[in-house]
Short mmCIF file of C-alpha atoms in Angstrom, two decimals:
data_model
loop_
_atom_site.label_atom_id
_atom_site.label_comp_id
_atom_site.label_asym_id
_atom_site.label_seq_id
_atom_site.Cartn_x
_atom_site.Cartn_y
_atom_site.Cartn_z
CA MET A 25 0.00 0.00 0.00
CA LYS A 26 1.26 3.46 -0.87
CA LYS A 27 2.41 5.63 2.03
CA PRO A 28 0.46 8.81 2.90
CA LEU A 29 1.62 11.95 1.07
CA VAL A 30 2.74 13.77 4.24
CA LEU A 31 4.86 10.79 5.34
CA ARG A 32 6.46 10.48 1.88
CA ILE A 33 7.35 14.17 1.89
CA LYS A 34 8.94 13.90 5.33
CA GLU A 35 10.96 10.84 4.28
CA ARG A 36 12.12 12.09 0.90
CA ALA A 37 12.42 15.86 1.27
CA ASN A 38 15.34 17.51 2.95
CA THR A 39 16.34 21.12 3.49
CA GLN A 40 18.43 21.12 0.33
CA GLN A 41 15.54 19.90 -1.81
CA VAL A 42 13.20 22.50 -0.35
CA VAL A 43 15.74 25.23 -1.10
CA ILE A 44 16.15 24.02 -4.72
CA LEU A 45 12.40 23.88 -5.28
CA ALA A 46 12.09 27.37 -3.80
CA LEU A 47 14.86 28.51 -6.16
CA MET A 48 12.70 27.24 -9.02
CA LEU A 49 9.27 28.36 -7.84
CA ILE A 50 10.16 31.93 -6.81
CA PRO A 51 12.02 32.91 -10.03
CA ASP A 52 9.35 31.14 -12.11
CA SER A 53 6.69 33.23 -10.34
CA ILE A 54 8.67 36.41 -11.02
CA ALA A 55 9.02 35.43 -14.72
CA ILE A 56 5.27 34.82 -15.00
CA ALA A 57 4.51 38.13 -13.26
CA LEU A 58 6.83 39.90 -15.72
CA SER A 59 4.92 38.32 -18.61
CA ALA A 60 1.73 39.92 -17.23
CA VAL A 61 3.49 43.29 -17.06
CA THR A 62 4.67 42.81 -20.66
CA ALA A 63 1.15 41.92 -21.84
CA TYR A 64 -0.32 44.92 -20.02
CA ALA A 65 2.28 47.27 -21.50
CA TRP A 66 1.53 45.87 -24.96
CA ARG A 67 -2.25 46.34 -24.50
CA PHE A 68 -1.89 49.82 -22.98
CA PRO A 69 1.29 51.35 -24.45
CA ASP A 70 0.27 54.70 -22.98
CA ALA A 71 -0.78 53.58 -19.52
CA THR A 72 -1.00 57.18 -18.31
CA THR A 73 -4.14 57.77 -20.36
CA LEU A 74 -6.73 59.33 -18.06
CA ILE A 75 -10.47 59.87 -18.31
CA ASP A 76 -11.67 62.74 -16.12
CA GLY A 77 -8.41 62.57 -14.22
CA LYS A 78 -8.66 58.81 -13.55
CA PRO A 79 -7.30 55.72 -15.36
CA ALA A 80 -9.65 54.18 -17.91
CA ILE A 81 -12.00 51.49 -16.54
CA ALA A 82 -10.51 48.93 -18.98
CA GLN A 83 -7.08 49.34 -17.40
CA PHE A 84 -8.46 48.30 -13.99
CA GLU A 85 -10.24 45.31 -15.56
CA TYR A 86 -7.13 44.14 -17.34
CA ARG A 87 -5.01 44.48 -14.22
CA GLY A 88 -7.39 42.27 -12.30
CA ILE A 89 -7.63 39.69 -15.09
CA LEU A 90 -3.85 39.57 -15.57
CA ALA A 91 -3.29 39.22 -11.81
CA PHE A 92 -5.75 36.31 -11.85
CA LEU A 93 -3.90 34.72 -14.80
CA VAL A 94 -0.54 35.00 -12.99
CA ILE A 95 -1.89 33.24 -9.90
CA SER A 96 -3.71 30.62 -11.99
CA TRP A 97 -0.63 29.88 -14.15
CA ILE A 98 1.55 29.35 -11.07
CA LEU A 99 -1.09 27.16 -9.40
CA VAL A 100 -1.47 25.04 -12.56
CA LEU A 101 2.31 24.40 -12.64
CA ILE A 102 2.26 23.45 -8.95
CA ALA A 103 -0.86 21.26 -9.24
CA THR A 104 0.46 19.35 -12.28
CA GLY A 105 3.64 18.28 -10.49
CA THR A 106 6.19 20.71 -11.93
CA TYR A 107 7.72 21.19 -8.47
CA ARG A 108 7.35 17.62 -7.20
CA PHE A 109 10.14 15.98 -5.16
CA ASN A 110 11.64 13.68 -7.80
CA HIS A 111 14.58 13.38 -10.17
CA ALA A 112 12.80 15.12 -13.06
CA THR A 113 12.12 18.29 -11.07
CA LEU A 114 15.25 18.38 -8.90
CA VAL A 115 17.89 17.43 -11.46
CA ILE A 116 16.64 17.34 -15.04
CA PHE A 117 16.35 20.57 -17.03
CA ASN A 118 12.58 20.07 -17.48
CA LEU A 119 11.65 22.99 -19.74
CA ARG A 120 9.55 20.71 -21.94
CA MET A 121 7.29 19.92 -18.99
CA ILE A 122 6.79 23.62 -18.22
CA PHE A 123 6.18 24.57 -21.85
CA LYS A 124 3.70 21.75 -22.45
CA ARG A 125 1.66 22.56 -19.35
CA SER A 126 1.75 26.29 -20.07
CA PHE A 127 0.50 25.75 -23.63
CA THR A 128 -2.29 23.51 -22.32
CA PHE A 129 -3.31 26.12 -19.74
CA PHE A 130 -3.49 28.95 -22.28
CA PHE A 131 -5.25 26.78 -24.85
CA PHE A 132 -7.91 26.10 -22.23
CA LEU A 133 -8.15 29.84 -21.43
CA GLY A 134 -8.50 30.73 -25.11
CA PHE A 135 -11.18 28.08 -25.60
CA LEU A 136 -13.03 29.22 -22.47
CA SER A 137 -12.98 32.90 -23.49
CA PHE A 138 -14.25 31.94 -26.96
CA ILE A 139 -17.15 29.90 -25.54
CA LEU A 140 -18.08 32.64 -23.07
CA LYS A 141 -17.57 35.34 -25.74
CA ALA A 142 -15.45 37.36 -23.35
CA SER A 143 -14.58 40.91 -24.40
CA PHE A 144 -11.03 40.38 -23.11
CA SER A 145 -8.53 40.65 -25.98
CA ARG A 146 -7.26 37.16 -26.73
CA SER A 147 -4.12 38.60 -28.30
CA VAL A 148 -3.10 39.53 -24.74
CA PHE A 149 -3.09 35.78 -24.01
CA LEU A 150 -0.60 35.25 -26.83
CA VAL A 151 1.69 38.07 -25.68
CA MET A 152 1.60 36.86 -22.09
CA LEU A 153 2.27 33.25 -23.12
CA GLY A 154 5.08 34.13 -25.55
CA SER A 155 6.88 36.53 -23.23
CA GLY A 156 6.29 34.20 -20.27
CA LEU A 157 7.93 31.26 -21.99
CA VAL A 158 10.92 33.43 -22.94
CA TYR A 159 11.28 34.67 -19.35
CA LEU A 160 10.88 31.15 -17.95
CA PHE A 161 13.50 29.85 -20.37
CA LEU A 162 16.00 32.56 -19.38
CA VAL A 163 15.32 32.05 -15.67
CA ARG A 164 15.58 28.26 -15.80
CA ILE A 165 18.68 28.22 -17.98
CA SER A 166 20.39 30.74 -15.66
CA LEU A 167 19.47 28.77 -12.54
CA TYR A 168 20.61 25.49 -14.06
CA GLY A 169 23.90 26.84 -15.38
CA LEU A 170 24.84 28.95 -12.37
CA ILE A 171 23.46 26.95 -9.44
CA LEU A 172 21.97 23.53 -10.17
CA ARG A 173 24.51 22.05 -12.61
CA PRO A 174 27.57 22.92 -10.44
CA MET A 175 25.77 21.35 -7.47
CA ILE A 176 25.04 18.19 -9.51
CA LEU A 177 28.67 17.88 -10.64
CA ARG A 178 29.83 18.25 -7.02
CA LYS A 179 27.22 15.63 -5.99
CA LYS A 180 25.49 18.15 -3.75
CA VAL A 181 22.29 17.27 -5.60
CA SER A 182 21.67 13.77 -6.90
CA SER A 183 19.28 10.84 -6.90
CA ASN A 184 20.42 7.59 -5.31
CA MET A 185 20.13 4.79 -7.85
CA MET A 186 20.28 1.02 -7.58
CA ILE A 187 21.26 -0.89 -10.72
CA VAL A 188 19.72 -4.35 -11.17
CA GLY A 189 20.92 -6.73 -13.88
CA ARG A 190 21.53 -10.33 -14.84
CA LYS A 191 25.33 -10.21 -14.89
CA LYS A 192 28.00 -8.50 -12.82
CA GLU A 193 29.73 -7.35 -16.04
CA ASP A 194 26.54 -5.52 -17.15
CA LEU A 195 26.31 -3.79 -13.77
CA GLU A 196 29.92 -2.62 -14.00
CA GLU A 197 29.53 -1.38 -17.58
CA HIS A 198 26.44 0.73 -16.84
CA THR A 199 27.91 1.96 -13.55
CA ASP A 200 31.02 3.21 -15.35
CA TRP A 201 28.85 4.96 -17.94
CA LEU A 202 26.69 6.71 -15.34
CA MET A 203 29.74 7.76 -13.34
CA ALA A 204 31.29 9.21 -16.49
CA HIS A 205 28.08 11.18 -17.10
CA ARG A 206 27.73 12.75 -13.68
CA SER A 207 25.67 15.60 -15.12
CA LEU A 208 22.72 13.18 -15.32
CA GLY A 209 22.48 13.57 -11.55
CA PHE A 210 22.61 9.92 -10.45
CA THR A 211 24.69 8.51 -7.60
CA ILE A 212 25.14 4.73 -7.76
CA ALA A 213 24.20 3.79 -4.22
CA SER A 214 23.96 0.04 -4.80
CA ARG A 215 24.24 -2.70 -7.45
CA LEU A 216 22.41 -6.00 -7.29
CA VAL A 217 22.76 -9.08 -9.49
CA CYS A 218 19.41 -10.75 -10.18
CA THR A 219 19.29 -14.07 -12.00
CA GLU A 220 15.66 -14.49 -10.99
CA ILE A 221 13.17 -12.34 -9.05
CA THR A 222 12.21 -14.56 -6.13
CA SER A 223 11.09 -13.97 -2.55
CA THR A 224 14.67 -14.60 -1.38
CA TRP A 225 16.00 -11.99 -3.81
CA ILE A 226 13.30 -9.50 -2.70
CA GLU A 227 14.47 -9.96 0.89
CA GLU A 228 18.01 -9.02 -0.21
CA PHE A 229 16.57 -6.03 -2.08
CA ASP A 230 14.67 -4.90 1.04
CA ARG A 231 17.80 -5.33 3.19
CA LEU A 232 19.72 -2.95 0.92
CA LEU A 233 16.88 -0.42 1.07
CA ARG A 234 17.19 -0.31 4.85
CA TYR A 235 20.80 0.84 4.56
CA GLN A 236 20.51 3.02 1.45
CA LYS A 237 17.94 5.72 0.68
CA ILE A 238 17.15 4.56 -2.87
CA THR A 239 14.91 6.77 -5.02
CA GLU A 240 15.66 5.29 -8.47
CA VAL A 241 16.07 1.74 -9.80
CA LEU A 242 17.62 0.97 -13.20
CA LEU A 243 16.67 -2.41 -14.71
CA LEU A 244 19.16 -3.57 -17.33
CA PRO A 245 18.43 -5.47 -20.58
CA GLY A 246 17.31 -9.05 -19.97
CA MET A 247 15.33 -8.32 -16.79
CA GLU A 248 12.10 -8.06 -18.80
CA SER A 249 12.15 -11.84 -19.44
CA ASP A 250 11.60 -12.58 -15.74
CA PRO A 251 8.00 -13.75 -15.05
CA ASN A 252 7.87 -11.50 -11.96
CA PHE A 253 9.14 -8.41 -13.80
CA SER A 254 5.86 -6.45 -13.68
CA LYS A 255 5.23 -7.46 -10.06
CA PHE A 256 8.63 -6.05 -9.08
CA ILE A 257 7.84 -2.75 -10.82
CA HIS A 258 4.55 -2.53 -8.87
CA TYR A 259 6.45 -3.35 -5.69
CA CYS A 260 8.88 -0.48 -6.30
CA GLU A 261 5.95 1.82 -7.07
CA ASP A 262 4.40 0.99 -3.70
CA LEU A 263 7.73 1.93 -2.09
CA ASP A 264 7.66 5.21 -4.03
CA ILE A 265 10.78 4.25 -5.99
CA HIS A 266 10.97 5.38 -9.61
CA VAL A 267 11.82 2.55 -12.02
CA ASN A 268 13.89 3.00 -15.20
CA TRP A 269 14.26 0.19 -17.73
CA ILE A 270 16.58 -0.35 -20.69
CA PRO A 271 14.74 -2.75 -23.06
CA LEU A 272 16.73 -5.55 -24.67
CA ASP A 273 18.56 -4.32 -27.81
CA SER A 274 16.53 -1.10 -27.81
CA GLY A 275 19.43 1.33 -27.60
CA ASN A 276 20.68 3.32 -30.56
CA LEU A 277 18.17 2.05 -33.11
CA GLY A 278 17.31 5.51 -34.41
CA TYR A 279 13.56 5.01 -33.94
CA TRP A 280 11.00 6.05 -31.35
CA LEU A 281 9.52 3.18 -29.35
CA ILE A 282 5.83 4.12 -29.03
CA PRO A 283 3.57 2.18 -26.60
CA SER A 284 0.69 0.82 -28.68
CA SER A 285 -1.87 -1.40 -26.99
CA GLN A 286 -3.24 -4.14 -29.27
CA GLU A 287 -6.25 -5.92 -27.70
CA GLY A 288 -4.68 -5.59 -24.28
CA ILE A 289 -1.19 -6.64 -25.40
CA PRO A 290 1.43 -3.92 -24.69
CA PHE A 291 3.12 -3.48 -28.08
CA LEU A 292 6.10 -1.18 -28.64
CA THR A 293 5.80 0.24 -32.15
CA PHE A 294 8.85 1.51 -34.04
CA GLU A 295 8.17 5.00 -35.38
CA LYS A 296 10.58 6.80 -37.69
CA SER A 297 12.30 9.54 -35.69
CA GLU A 298 11.70 12.44 -38.06
CA ILE A 299 11.09 16.03 -37.04
CA SER A 300 7.61 17.17 -38.11
CA LEU A 301 7.26 19.78 -40.87
CA PRO A 302 6.22 22.68 -38.58
CA TRP A 303 9.20 22.04 -36.30
CA ARG A 304 11.54 21.73 -39.31
CA ILE A 305 10.40 25.21 -40.34
CA VAL A 306 11.04 26.51 -36.81
CA LYS A 307 14.47 24.86 -36.71
CA ARG A 308 15.47 26.22 -40.13
CA SER A 309 14.24 29.73 -39.28
CA PHE A 310 16.24 29.64 -36.06
CA ASP A 311 19.32 28.39 -37.92
CA LEU A 312 19.19 31.31 -40.35
CA LEU A 313 18.57 33.94 -37.67
CA PHE A 314 21.21 32.56 -35.31
CA SER A 315 23.86 32.12 -38.03
CA LEU A 316 23.37 35.61 -39.47
CA THR A 317 23.60 37.07 -35.95
CA VAL A 318 26.82 35.19 -35.20
CA LEU A 319 28.39 36.12 -38.55
CA VAL A 320 27.60 39.81 -38.03
CA LEU A 321 28.60 40.02 -34.36
CA LEU A 322 31.78 37.96 -34.76
CA SER A 323 32.90 39.46 -38.06
CA PRO A 324 35.87 41.22 -36.30
CA VAL A 325 36.88 37.85 -34.83
CA PHE A 326 36.72 36.28 -38.31
CA LEU A 327 39.03 38.98 -39.61
CA LEU A 328 41.54 38.57 -36.75
CA ILE A 329 41.64 34.78 -37.17
CA ALA A 330 42.12 35.12 -40.94
CA ILE A 331 45.04 37.51 -40.40
CA ALA A 332 46.58 35.20 -37.75
CA VAL A 333 46.37 32.17 -40.06
CA LEU A 334 47.75 34.17 -42.99
CA ILE A 335 50.73 35.54 -41.03
CA SER A 336 51.59 32.23 -39.34
CA SER A 337 51.30 29.82 -42.27
CA GLY A 338 50.23 31.72 -45.38
CA TRP A 339 47.45 30.94 -47.82
CA PRO A 340 44.90 29.45 -47.89
CA VAL A 341 43.05 30.81 -44.85
CA PHE A 342 40.15 28.36 -45.19
CA TYR A 343 40.18 24.58 -45.41
CA SER A 344 37.42 22.66 -47.15
CA GLN A 345 36.71 18.96 -46.92
CA LYS A 346 34.11 16.59 -48.34
CA ARG A 347 31.56 15.48 -45.75
CA VAL A 348 28.33 13.46 -45.90
CA GLY A 349 25.13 15.13 -44.81
CA LEU A 350 21.37 14.74 -45.03
CA ASN A 351 20.27 11.52 -46.77
CA GLY A 352 23.88 10.72 -47.72
CA ARG A 353 24.39 13.84 -49.86
CA SER A 354 27.97 15.15 -50.00
CA PHE A 355 28.83 18.78 -49.33
CA LYS A 356 31.87 21.01 -48.82
CA PHE A 357 32.66 21.51 -45.15
CA TYR A 358 34.48 24.77 -44.29
CA LYS A 359 36.90 25.52 -41.45
CA PHE A 360 39.72 27.93 -40.72
CA ARG A 361 42.93 26.11 -41.64
CA SER A 362 44.60 24.87 -38.46
CA MET A 363 47.19 22.52 -40.01
CA VAL A 364 50.20 22.92 -42.25
CA LYS A 365 49.69 22.84 -46.01
CA GLY A 366 49.42 19.32 -47.43
CA ALA A 367 48.44 17.88 -44.04
CA ASP A 368 46.17 15.27 -45.66
CA LYS A 369 49.16 13.72 -47.46
CA MET A 370 51.00 13.34 -44.14
CA LEU A 371 48.18 11.39 -42.49
CA SER A 372 49.97 8.01 -42.65
CA ASP A 373 52.92 9.41 -40.70
CA VAL A 374 50.85 10.34 -37.64
CA GLU A 375 49.60 7.90 -35.00
CA ASN A 376 45.84 7.61 -34.43
CA ILE A 377 44.82 7.48 -30.75
CA HIS A 378 41.77 5.38 -31.73
CA THR A 379 44.00 2.61 -33.31
CA LYS A 380 45.55 2.67 -36.75
CA ASP A 381 42.56 1.48 -38.80
CA HIS A 382 39.90 3.51 -36.94
CA VAL A 383 37.69 5.65 -39.20
CA ILE A 384 37.98 8.70 -36.88
CA PHE A 385 41.53 10.06 -36.84
CA LYS A 386 42.66 12.01 -33.78
CA ASN A 387 46.02 12.70 -32.14
CA ARG A 388 46.47 14.92 -29.08
CA GLN A 389 49.95 15.98 -30.21
CA ASP A 390 49.39 15.97 -33.96
CA PRO A 391 52.58 17.54 -35.40
CA ARG A 392 50.67 18.83 -38.44
CA ILE A 393 48.76 21.38 -36.31
CA THR A 394 50.24 24.88 -36.37
CA PRO A 395 50.69 26.91 -33.14
CA VAL A 396 47.82 29.21 -34.14
CA GLY A 397 45.78 26.18 -35.20
CA ARG A 398 46.21 24.59 -31.76
CA ILE A 399 44.64 27.64 -30.12
CA LEU A 400 41.83 27.72 -32.69
CA ARG A 401 41.08 24.04 -32.14
CA LYS A 402 41.14 24.27 -28.35
CA TYR A 403 38.34 26.85 -28.37
CA SER A 404 36.64 25.55 -31.57
CA LEU A 405 37.28 28.87 -33.33
CA ASP A 406 38.36 26.97 -36.45
CA GLU A 407 34.74 25.85 -36.86
CA LEU A 408 33.23 29.33 -37.16
CA PRO A 409 33.11 29.24 -41.01
CA GLN A 410 30.61 26.38 -40.70
CA PHE A 411 27.94 29.03 -40.15
CA LEU A 412 28.31 29.58 -43.90
CA ASN A 413 27.36 25.92 -44.32
CA VAL A 414 24.24 26.63 -42.26
CA LEU A 415 23.31 29.51 -44.55
CA ASN A 416 23.61 27.33 -47.68
CA ASN A 417 21.42 24.68 -45.95
CA SER A 418 24.02 21.89 -45.91
CA MET A 419 24.28 22.03 -42.11
CA SER A 420 22.27 23.03 -39.05
CA VAL A 421 23.42 24.83 -35.90
CA VAL A 422 22.65 21.70 -33.85
CA GLY A 423 22.70 18.21 -35.27
CA PRO A 424 24.71 14.98 -35.63
CA ARG A 425 28.47 15.16 -36.15
CA PRO A 426 29.38 15.72 -39.86
CA ALA A 427 30.49 12.32 -41.17
CA LEU A 428 33.49 11.57 -43.38
CA PRO A 429 32.87 9.57 -46.61
CA HIS A 430 35.11 6.65 -45.57
CA GLU A 431 33.37 6.64 -42.20
CA VAL A 432 29.95 6.27 -43.86
CA ASN A 433 31.28 3.38 -45.95
CA VAL A 434 31.65 1.23 -42.83
CA TYR A 435 28.26 2.19 -41.33
CA ASN A 436 25.79 -0.56 -40.60
CA SER A 437 22.04 -0.03 -40.96
CA ILE A 438 21.77 1.39 -37.44
CA TYR A 439 24.59 3.92 -37.90
CA GLU A 440 23.02 5.07 -41.19
CA ARG A 441 20.06 6.39 -39.20
CA ARG A 442 22.15 9.41 -38.19
CA LEU A 443 22.05 10.58 -41.83
CA ILE A 444 18.30 11.35 -41.64
CA ALA A 445 19.13 14.86 -40.35
CA LYS A 446 21.45 17.66 -41.39
CA PRO A 447 24.76 17.57 -39.52
CA GLY A 448 25.35 20.30 -36.95
CA ILE A 449 28.09 22.71 -35.97
CA THR A 450 27.50 21.48 -32.44
CA GLY A 451 25.61 18.55 -31.00
CA PRO A 452 25.56 16.07 -28.14
CA TRP A 453 29.09 14.84 -29.00
CA GLN A 454 30.42 18.40 -28.64
CA ILE A 455 29.28 18.70 -25.03
CA SER A 456 30.06 15.10 -24.05
CA GLY A 457 33.78 14.70 -24.78
CA ARG A 458 34.38 15.85 -28.36
CA SER A 459 37.53 14.16 -29.74
CA ASP A 460 37.83 11.87 -26.70
CA LEU A 461 34.79 9.90 -27.91
CA ASP A 462 35.10 6.78 -30.04
CA LEU A 463 32.88 6.19 -33.08
CA ARG A 464 30.38 3.96 -31.26
CA THR A 465 29.79 6.47 -28.46
CA SER A 466 29.63 9.41 -30.88
CA VAL A 467 27.03 7.68 -33.07
CA ALA A 468 25.05 6.56 -30.00
CA LEU A 469 24.84 10.18 -28.82
CA ASP A 470 23.70 11.31 -32.27
CA LEU A 471 20.98 8.65 -32.46
CA ASN A 472 19.78 9.50 -28.96
CA TYR A 473 19.61 13.16 -30.02
CA LEU A 474 17.53 12.32 -33.11
CA ILE A 475 15.17 10.06 -31.18
CA ASN A 476 14.58 12.61 -28.41
CA TRP A 477 14.80 15.82 -30.45
CA SER A 478 13.13 18.95 -29.14
CA PHE A 479 13.68 22.63 -29.86
CA THR A 480 14.39 23.34 -26.19
CA ARG A 481 17.04 20.62 -26.24
CA ASP A 482 18.71 22.35 -29.20
CA LEU A 483 18.79 25.59 -27.21
CA TRP A 484 20.27 23.80 -24.21
CA ILE A 485 22.97 22.17 -26.35
CA ILE A 486 23.93 25.61 -27.71
CA VAL A 487 24.25 27.01 -24.19
CA SER A 488 26.20 23.93 -23.01
CA THR A 489 28.53 24.25 -26.00
CA VAL A 490 29.69 27.64 -24.75
CA GLY A 491 30.78 26.04 -21.47
CA ALA A 492 32.45 23.11 -23.27
CA ILE A 493 34.38 25.52 -25.52
CA PHE A 494 35.81 27.50 -22.61
CA LYS A 495 36.86 24.29 -20.84
CA GLY A 496 38.60 23.10 -23.99
CA LYS A 497 38.27 19.44 -22.91
CA GLY A 498 38.57 16.89 -25.73
CA ALA A 499 39.55 19.55 -28.30
CA TYR A 500 42.72 18.80 -30.26
#
């Protein structure tokens, strides 16, 4: 039986969690209040307009309605679990949850005002929603980058996880991966081998729970074949433990797995992971606007880099290379030249850190890189000309890593899935290790990005890229 809500809050919440939730709720409330001010200023650009020495009646009505909307919006976010004590609200950058619930709330308001034929201008709804989402995005991204993420990396904020799997080797492999990705916010509190879910094994599971405050369980591939699999999930639910499951052979397929009930049988349907047409338009519009802005603002930087390359190693300033993009189409990929002339011909003389026959060639101390080029590569300044590729529609700002032709030649059918989208200047590989990643990990990150694409995730990757560039880790 599930524990009472008050008891669960006392058991799970601590002072730190309360502080973090307050850090989210208070700035969110301020952002929503600012959206009301913005909507009011838009509706009454000259708010000093007086009638017989007093403000117009409509101004008082709108103030009251907007104040009501602010309170209602905040209460809807609270009531729908946006500030609940769990991993999604305490650790994960859950903008999608906020946006989805905000859109639903305003859609309901618009529908209600239409049915009631309210005289209230519905365009004010749109201004309040649009400005509110912008303010919420800026607030959340600032809080995450300045406060929450540093706390996660220092393990000041995390969710205690138990990993359950068939083999000890599987437990070790997934533990190493989670420890290497500390930004996910999990602390491996316990690992438990389970060859079969029995009453004896459950007793061992309960014994570990008495010594460790477990809030998350990760079930590894193969566990789903156990006849007591669903019973164990229900058992964890009764204990208020969130269960995560990696289905057998489900990773890195490049498709969405959509639950689809067929006459009571829980099917998982493979859906092609393509971005819908409206979102493709949004993504392309953003690419153009962002690229043009960068090219204009950083034009002095472009000029300085070009002069530095020219003085240090002569012409040419730019380097172009054949890459494979959307649907296997080839395109010219531009960079500032960071190597000596004829570097491609010297490739066989340089050792590859990924083994000699690996399709991705990297060397931390590559002698072909010029002194200026080493600085450019460390801070990814050599990649700035790729914004020209974005303008000619061969690349996107965010997307999979641009593939080399000989790399594509060794792709299997799963790896080919990463060619369903335009390659990006930055992407998940850029913020997860860059050149330190092997091909398998790099492709896995790209496929995960395509499967779970969202516009807010693109924005977050762009922001995270700035931090990765300044750290310079994995860039050589």
